[in-house]
């Protein structure tokens, strides 16, 4: 969604249920990618903020970034169901469902099949 999206629009979208489950710090991290000034901060300041928030690993990546990358890596060679993805990455199915819905809406992944047979894969030509 564009940075001009209103919170009410976001909450009424398909991502609304997932957004409502986020803590304030998780929401802040997710929205931080939309704020160019945050990217321009010195690395030391960014590292201090990340350490204080407790939302990142030793490499300085937020959990959301880690899960996003793990999903893309997992589906690189073959389409996978949500259950197969949950076993391969450190994420429960309820949380994973939110990531997949967002990634699909943003065009980062695609899916085939229905219900329990839904398999997620990279979009054609990606």
PDB file of C-alpha atoms in Angstrom:
ATOM      1  CA  UNK A   1       0.000   0.000   0.000  1.00  0.00           C
ATOM      2  CA  UNK A   2       1.229   3.516  -0.652  1.00  0.00           C
ATOM      3  CA  UNK A   3       2.557   5.634   2.196  1.00  0.00           C
ATOM      4  CA  UNK A   4      -0.514   7.874   1.869  1.00  0.00           C
ATOM      5  CA  UNK A   5      -2.851   5.052   2.932  1.00  0.00           C
ATOM      6  CA  UNK A   6      -4.979   6.009   5.919  1.00  0.00           C
ATOM      7  CA  UNK A   7      -5.006   3.750   8.971  1.00  0.00           C
ATOM      8  CA  UNK A   8      -8.757   3.216   8.582  1.00  0.00           C
ATOM      9  CA  UNK A   9      -8.183   1.968   5.011  1.00  0.00           C
ATOM     10  CA  UNK A  10      -5.428  -0.343   6.174  1.00  0.00           C
ATOM     11  CA  UNK A  11      -7.576  -1.797   8.950  1.00  0.00           C
ATOM     12  CA  UNK A  12     -10.490  -2.380   6.571  1.00  0.00           C
ATOM     13  CA  UNK A  13      -8.248  -4.151   4.020  1.00  0.00           C
ATOM     14  CA  UNK A  14      -7.396  -7.877   3.918  1.00  0.00           C
ATOM     15  CA  UNK A  15      -4.422  -7.085   6.150  1.00  0.00           C
ATOM     16  CA  UNK A  16      -6.672  -5.593   8.857  1.00  0.00           C
ATOM     17  CA  UNK A  17      -6.838  -8.709  11.017  1.00  0.00           C
ATOM     18  CA  UNK A  18      -3.069  -9.107  10.932  1.00  0.00           C
ATOM     19  CA  UNK A  19      -2.508  -5.417  11.672  1.00  0.00           C
ATOM     20  CA  UNK A  20      -4.781  -5.610  14.724  1.00  0.00           C
ATOM     21  CA  UNK A  21      -2.602  -8.395  16.160  1.00  0.00           C
ATOM     22  CA  UNK A  22       0.592  -6.302  16.024  1.00  0.00           C
ATOM     23  CA  UNK A  23       2.041  -4.614  19.071  1.00  0.00           C
ATOM     24  CA  UNK A  24       2.833  -0.899  18.837  1.00  0.00           C
ATOM     25  CA  UNK A  25       6.568  -1.609  18.432  1.00  0.00           C
ATOM     26  CA  UNK A  26       5.873  -4.179  15.681  1.00  0.00           C
ATOM     27  CA  UNK A  27       3.659  -1.681  13.862  1.00  0.00           C
ATOM     28  CA  UNK A  28       6.339   0.993  14.229  1.00  0.00           C
ATOM     29  CA  UNK A  29       8.926  -1.349  12.692  1.00  0.00           C
ATOM     30  CA  UNK A  30       6.614  -2.236   9.817  1.00  0.00           C
ATOM     31  CA  UNK A  31       5.896   1.429   9.088  1.00  0.00           C
ATOM     32  CA  UNK A  32       9.535   2.476   9.454  1.00  0.00           C
ATOM     33  CA  UNK A  33      10.256   1.223   5.940  1.00  0.00           C
ATOM     34  CA  UNK A  34       7.946   3.932   4.605  1.00  0.00           C
ATOM     35  CA  UNK A  35       9.829   6.772   6.323  1.00  0.00           C
ATOM     36  CA  UNK A  36      12.877   7.800   4.257  1.00  0.00           C
ATOM     37  CA  UNK A  37      14.395   9.824   7.118  1.00  0.00           C
ATOM     38  CA  UNK A  38      14.786   6.681   9.214  1.00  0.00           C
ATOM     39  CA  UNK A  39      16.974   5.110   6.535  1.00  0.00           C
ATOM     40  CA  UNK A  40      19.172   8.206   6.504  1.00  0.00           C
ATOM     41  CA  UNK A  41      20.049   7.948  10.219  1.00  0.00           C
ATOM     42  CA  UNK A  42      23.611   7.042  11.168  1.00  0.00           C
ATOM     43  CA  UNK A  43      24.139   3.285  11.559  1.00  0.00           C
ATOM     44  CA  UNK A  44      25.040   3.612  15.237  1.00  0.00           C
ATOM     45  CA  UNK A  45      21.758   5.370  16.028  1.00  0.00           C
ATOM     46  CA  UNK A  46      19.768   2.767  14.106  1.00  0.00           C
ATOM     47  CA  UNK A  47      21.553  -0.097  15.868  1.00  0.00           C
ATOM     48  CA  UNK A  48      20.909   1.443  19.278  1.00  0.00           C
ATOM     49  CA  UNK A  49      17.217   1.850  18.528  1.00  0.00           C
ATOM     50  CA  UNK A  50      16.960  -1.727  17.263  1.00  0.00           C
ATOM     51  CA  UNK A  51      18.717  -3.118  20.336  1.00  0.00           C
ATOM     52  CA  UNK A  52      16.455  -1.136  22.665  1.00  0.00           C
ATOM     53  CA  UNK A  53      13.325  -2.308  20.862  1.00  0.00           C
ATOM     54  CA  UNK A  54      14.373  -5.932  21.136  1.00  0.00           C
ATOM     55  CA  UNK A  55      12.876  -6.715  17.734  1.00  0.00           C
ATOM     56  CA  UNK A  56      15.965  -7.785  15.837  1.00  0.00           C
ATOM     57  CA  UNK A  57      18.581 -10.487  15.723  1.00  0.00           C
ATOM     58  CA  UNK A  58      22.333 -10.089  15.990  1.00  0.00           C
ATOM     59  CA  UNK A  59      22.590  -9.085  12.332  1.00  0.00           C
ATOM     60  CA  UNK A  60      20.380  -6.035  12.984  1.00  0.00           C
ATOM     61  CA  UNK A  61      17.397  -7.193  10.940  1.00  0.00           C
ATOM     62  CA  UNK A  62      13.868  -6.933  12.265  1.00  0.00           C
ATOM     63  CA  UNK A  63      11.956 -10.184  12.640  1.00  0.00           C
ATOM     64  CA  UNK A  64       9.593  -9.118   9.876  1.00  0.00           C
ATOM     65  CA  UNK A  65      12.510  -8.799   7.459  1.00  0.00           C
ATOM     66  CA  UNK A  66      13.867 -12.191   8.519  1.00  0.00           C
ATOM     67  CA  UNK A  67      10.517 -13.933   7.987  1.00  0.00           C
ATOM     68  CA  UNK A  68      10.013 -12.170   4.636  1.00  0.00           C
ATOM     69  CA  UNK A  69      13.424 -13.372   3.414  1.00  0.00           C
ATOM     70  CA  UNK A  70      12.856 -16.883   4.783  1.00  0.00           C
ATOM     71  CA  UNK A  71       9.570 -17.157   2.884  1.00  0.00           C
ATOM     72  CA  UNK A  72      11.183 -16.075  -0.373  1.00  0.00           C
ATOM     73  CA  UNK A  73      14.072 -18.497   0.129  1.00  0.00           C
ATOM     74  CA  UNK A  74      11.756 -21.392   1.009  1.00  0.00           C
ATOM     75  CA  UNK A  75       9.631 -21.027  -2.133  1.00  0.00           C
ATOM     76  CA  UNK A  76      12.596 -20.458  -4.415  1.00  0.00           C
ATOM     77  CA  UNK A  77      12.785 -24.042  -5.694  1.00  0.00           C
ATOM     78  CA  UNK A  78       9.215 -25.300  -5.331  1.00  0.00           C
ATOM     79  CA  UNK A  79       5.720 -24.114  -4.397  1.00  0.00           C
ATOM     80  CA  UNK A  80       4.825 -24.822  -0.759  1.00  0.00           C
ATOM     81  CA  UNK A  81       1.661 -24.909   1.333  1.00  0.00           C
ATOM     82  CA  UNK A  82       1.351 -22.742   4.418  1.00  0.00           C
ATOM     83  CA  UNK A  83       1.953 -25.820   6.591  1.00  0.00           C
ATOM     84  CA  UNK A  84       5.134 -26.686   4.723  1.00  0.00           C
ATOM     85  CA  UNK A  85       6.326 -23.094   5.037  1.00  0.00           C
ATOM     86  CA  UNK A  86       5.599 -23.035   8.774  1.00  0.00           C
ATOM     87  CA  UNK A  87       7.781 -26.127   9.244  1.00  0.00           C
ATOM     88  CA  UNK A  88      10.669 -24.615   7.276  1.00  0.00           C
ATOM     89  CA  UNK A  89      10.739 -21.181   8.910  1.00  0.00           C
ATOM     90  CA  UNK A  90      10.406 -19.948  12.465  1.00  0.00           C
ATOM     91  CA  UNK A  91       6.791 -18.774  12.279  1.00  0.00           C
ATOM     92  CA  UNK A  92       3.431 -20.178  13.351  1.00  0.00           C
ATOM     93  CA  UNK A  93       0.642 -20.571  10.809  1.00  0.00           C
ATOM     94  CA  UNK A  94      -1.504 -17.706  12.146  1.00  0.00           C
ATOM     95  CA  UNK A  95       1.385 -15.227  11.880  1.00  0.00           C
ATOM     96  CA  UNK A  96       2.528 -16.699   8.566  1.00  0.00           C
ATOM     97  CA  UNK A  97      -0.954 -16.213   7.093  1.00  0.00           C
ATOM     98  CA  UNK A  98      -0.603 -12.448   7.621  1.00  0.00           C
ATOM     99  CA  UNK A  99       2.798 -12.331   5.946  1.00  0.00           C
ATOM    100  CA  UNK A 100       1.566 -14.368   2.978  1.00  0.00           C
ATOM    101  CA  UNK A 101      -1.540 -12.214   2.513  1.00  0.00           C
ATOM    102  CA  UNK A 102       0.578  -9.058   2.534  1.00  0.00           C
ATOM    103  CA  UNK A 103       3.239 -10.516   0.230  1.00  0.00           C
ATOM    104  CA  UNK A 104       0.584 -11.716  -2.217  1.00  0.00           C
ATOM    105  CA  UNK A 105      -1.144  -8.326  -2.217  1.00  0.00           C
ATOM    106  CA  UNK A 106       2.192  -6.594  -2.878  1.00  0.00           C
ATOM    107  CA  UNK A 107       2.979  -8.976  -5.755  1.00  0.00           C
ATOM    108  CA  UNK A 108       5.989 -10.572  -4.039  1.00  0.00           C
ATOM    109  CA  UNK A 109       4.476 -14.058  -4.181  1.00  0.00           C
ATOM    110  CA  UNK A 110       1.605 -15.796  -5.941  1.00  0.00           C
ATOM    111  CA  UNK A 111      -0.551 -18.797  -5.094  1.00  0.00           C
ATOM    112  CA  UNK A 112      -2.311 -21.640  -6.846  1.00  0.00           C
ATOM    113  CA  UNK A 113      -4.965 -23.991  -5.555  1.00  0.00           C
ATOM    114  CA  UNK A 114      -7.621 -23.489  -2.914  1.00  0.00           C
ATOM    115  CA  UNK A 115      -8.066 -24.023   0.811  1.00  0.00           C
ATOM    116  CA  UNK A 116      -5.586 -26.564   2.205  1.00  0.00           C
ATOM    117  CA  UNK A 117      -4.173 -27.224  -1.280  1.00  0.00           C
ATOM    118  CA  UNK A 118      -3.034 -23.606  -1.746  1.00  0.00           C
ATOM    119  CA  UNK A 119       0.629 -23.479  -2.690  1.00  0.00           C
ATOM    120  CA  UNK A 120       2.684 -20.302  -2.590  1.00  0.00           C
ATOM    121  CA  UNK A 121       5.358 -19.585  -5.164  1.00  0.00           C
ATOM    122  CA  UNK A 122       7.275 -16.761  -6.813  1.00  0.00           C
ATOM    123  CA  UNK A 123       5.280 -14.886  -9.451  1.00  0.00           C
ATOM    124  CA  UNK A 124       5.850 -15.837 -13.066  1.00  0.00           C
ATOM    125  CA  UNK A 125       8.814 -13.986 -14.501  1.00  0.00           C
ATOM    126  CA  UNK A 126      10.312 -13.179 -11.091  1.00  0.00           C
TER     127      UNK A 126
END
